[in-house]
């Protein structure tokens, strides 16, 4: 009976931990249409030392290119011109919002843009997932040490 009670208490804790750890993944995919002569802005919320990888694929009937620029949180804007298949990566130096600007200067057709991006958070100079694994390992070893220390010792 005590074993069943213990299992009923541990199971919800495991479910909460799994949901929390799955939520730490930051890879995202978005597909959207940029109408002719229109602009679409996709914001990314970043913190200092984030590593960002961006990959873009543009599909159009006659031309698969679109004007693309990045507005960084520190206020600088990098205009990358017309891109079709494009990828870049950078390290964010300040907290804030990074804006990905897509402008369709083609007046004859809409463009379908597929955006893939991955944001890797860093804590104390190491990736967040590695930090969490180390933290969980240290807490687990500490728990085992406390359990052993508090257990009955045979005389």
Coordinates of C-alpha atoms in Angstrom, one line a residue:
X1 CA 0.0 0.0 0.0
X2 CA 2.8 2.4 0.9
X3 CA 4.5 1.6 -2.5
X4 CA 1.3 2.6 -4.4
X5 CA 1.0 5.8 -2.4
X6 CA 4.7 6.6 -3.2
X7 CA 4.1 5.9 -6.9
X8 CA 1.0 8.2 -7.0
X9 CA 3.1 11.0 -5.5
X10 CA 6.1 10.6 -7.8
X11 CA 4.2 10.2 -11.1
X12 CA 2.8 13.8 -11.2
X13 CA 6.2 15.2 -10.3
X14 CA 7.7 13.3 -13.3
X15 CA 5.0 14.6 -15.6
X16 CA 5.6 18.2 -14.6
X17 CA 9.4 17.8 -15.1
X18 CA 8.9 16.3 -18.5
X19 CA 6.6 19.1 -19.5
X20 CA 9.1 21.7 -18.2
X21 CA 12.1 20.2 -20.0
X22 CA 10.2 19.8 -23.3
X23 CA 9.3 23.5 -23.1
X24 CA 13.0 24.5 -23.0
X25 CA 13.5 23.6 -26.6
X26 CA 13.5 26.8 -28.7
X27 CA 13.6 25.6 -32.3
X28 CA 10.8 27.2 -34.2
X29 CA 9.3 27.0 -37.7
X30 CA 7.0 29.5 -39.3
X31 CA 5.5 29.7 -42.8
X32 CA 3.8 32.9 -44.0
X33 CA 2.9 34.7 -47.2
X34 CA 4.2 38.1 -48.0
X35 CA 1.8 39.8 -50.3
X36 CA 3.0 41.9 -53.2
X37 CA 4.4 45.3 -52.1
X38 CA 3.8 44.3 -48.4
X39 CA 6.1 43.9 -45.4
X40 CA 6.0 41.2 -42.7
X41 CA 7.9 41.6 -39.4
X42 CA 8.7 38.6 -37.3
X43 CA 9.9 39.4 -33.7
X44 CA 12.3 37.3 -31.7
X45 CA 12.8 38.0 -27.9
X46 CA 16.4 37.5 -27.0
X47 CA 18.6 37.8 -24.0
X48 CA 22.3 38.6 -23.8
X49 CA 24.6 35.7 -25.0
X50 CA 21.9 33.9 -26.9
X51 CA 23.1 32.1 -30.0
X52 CA 20.6 32.4 -32.9
X53 CA 20.5 30.4 -36.1
X54 CA 18.2 31.6 -38.9
X55 CA 17.3 29.7 -42.1
X56 CA 15.0 31.1 -44.8
X57 CA 13.5 29.6 -47.9
X58 CA 11.5 31.7 -50.3
X59 CA 9.1 30.3 -52.9
X60 CA 7.5 32.4 -55.7
X61 CA 6.0 31.6 -59.1
X62 CA 8.6 33.5 -61.2
X63 CA 11.1 34.8 -58.6
X64 CA 12.1 33.2 -55.4
X65 CA 13.7 36.2 -53.8
X66 CA 12.6 38.7 -51.1
X67 CA 14.2 41.7 -49.4
X68 CA 15.4 40.7 -45.9
X69 CA 16.8 42.7 -43.1
X70 CA 17.5 42.1 -39.4
X71 CA 17.0 44.8 -36.7
X72 CA 19.1 43.9 -33.7
X73 CA 18.2 44.8 -30.0
X74 CA 21.1 47.2 -29.8
X75 CA 19.5 49.3 -32.6
X76 CA 21.6 48.3 -35.6
X77 CA 20.0 47.1 -38.8
X78 CA 21.6 44.7 -41.2
X79 CA 20.1 44.9 -44.7
X80 CA 20.9 41.6 -46.4
X81 CA 19.3 42.5 -49.7
X82 CA 17.4 40.1 -51.8
X83 CA 17.6 36.5 -50.5
X84 CA 16.1 33.2 -51.6
X85 CA 17.7 30.3 -49.8
X86 CA 19.6 31.9 -46.9
X87 CA 21.0 31.0 -43.5
X88 CA 22.9 33.0 -40.9
X89 CA 23.8 32.9 -37.3
X90 CA 24.8 35.5 -34.7
X91 CA 25.3 36.0 -31.0
X92 CA 23.0 38.6 -29.3
X93 CA 25.0 41.1 -27.2
X94 CA 22.1 42.8 -25.3
X95 CA 18.6 41.9 -24.1
X96 CA 15.7 42.9 -26.3
X97 CA 13.6 42.2 -29.4
X98 CA 15.2 41.3 -32.7
X99 CA 13.0 41.9 -35.7
X100 CA 13.2 39.9 -38.9
X101 CA 11.9 42.1 -41.7
X102 CA 10.6 40.6 -45.0
X103 CA 9.6 43.0 -47.7
X104 CA 8.1 41.9 -51.0
X105 CA 9.1 44.5 -53.6
X106 CA 7.8 42.4 -56.4
X107 CA 4.5 44.0 -57.6
X108 CA 3.3 40.9 -59.5
X109 CA 3.2 38.0 -57.1
X110 CA 3.0 36.9 -53.5
X111 CA 5.9 35.0 -51.9
X112 CA 5.7 32.1 -49.5
X113 CA 8.5 32.3 -46.8
X114 CA 9.5 29.4 -44.6
X115 CA 11.4 30.5 -41.6
X116 CA 13.3 28.1 -39.3
X117 CA 15.2 29.5 -36.3
X118 CA 16.9 28.1 -33.3
X119 CA 17.7 30.1 -30.2
X120 CA 20.2 28.6 -27.8
X121 CA 20.2 30.2 -24.3
X122 CA 23.5 30.3 -22.4
X123 CA 23.8 30.3 -18.5
X124 CA 27.2 31.0 -17.0
X125 CA 28.8 30.5 -20.4
X126 CA 27.3 27.1 -21.1
X127 CA 24.2 26.0 -23.0
X128 CA 21.1 26.0 -20.9
X129 CA 20.4 22.3 -21.5
X130 CA 23.9 21.3 -20.4
X131 CA 23.5 23.5 -17.3
X132 CA 20.2 21.9 -16.5
X133 CA 21.7 18.4 -16.8
X134 CA 24.6 19.3 -14.5
X135 CA 22.2 20.8 -12.0
X136 CA 19.9 17.7 -12.0
X137 CA 22.9 15.5 -11.6
X138 CA 24.3 17.5 -8.7
X139 CA 20.8 17.6 -7.0
X140 CA 20.4 13.8 -7.5
X141 CA 23.8 13.0 -6.1
X142 CA 23.1 15.3 -3.2
X143 CA 19.8 13.5 -2.6
X144 CA 21.5 10.1 -2.6
X145 CA 24.2 11.3 -0.2
X146 CA 21.5 12.7 2.2
X147 CA 19.6 9.4 2.0
X148 CA 22.7 7.4 2.7
X149 CA 23.6 9.7 5.6
X150 CA 20.2 9.5 7.2
X151 CA 19.8 5.7 6.8
X152 CA 20.1 3.4 9.7
X153 CA 23.6 2.0 10.3
X154 CA 24.0 -1.6 11.5
X155 CA 25.8 -2.0 14.8

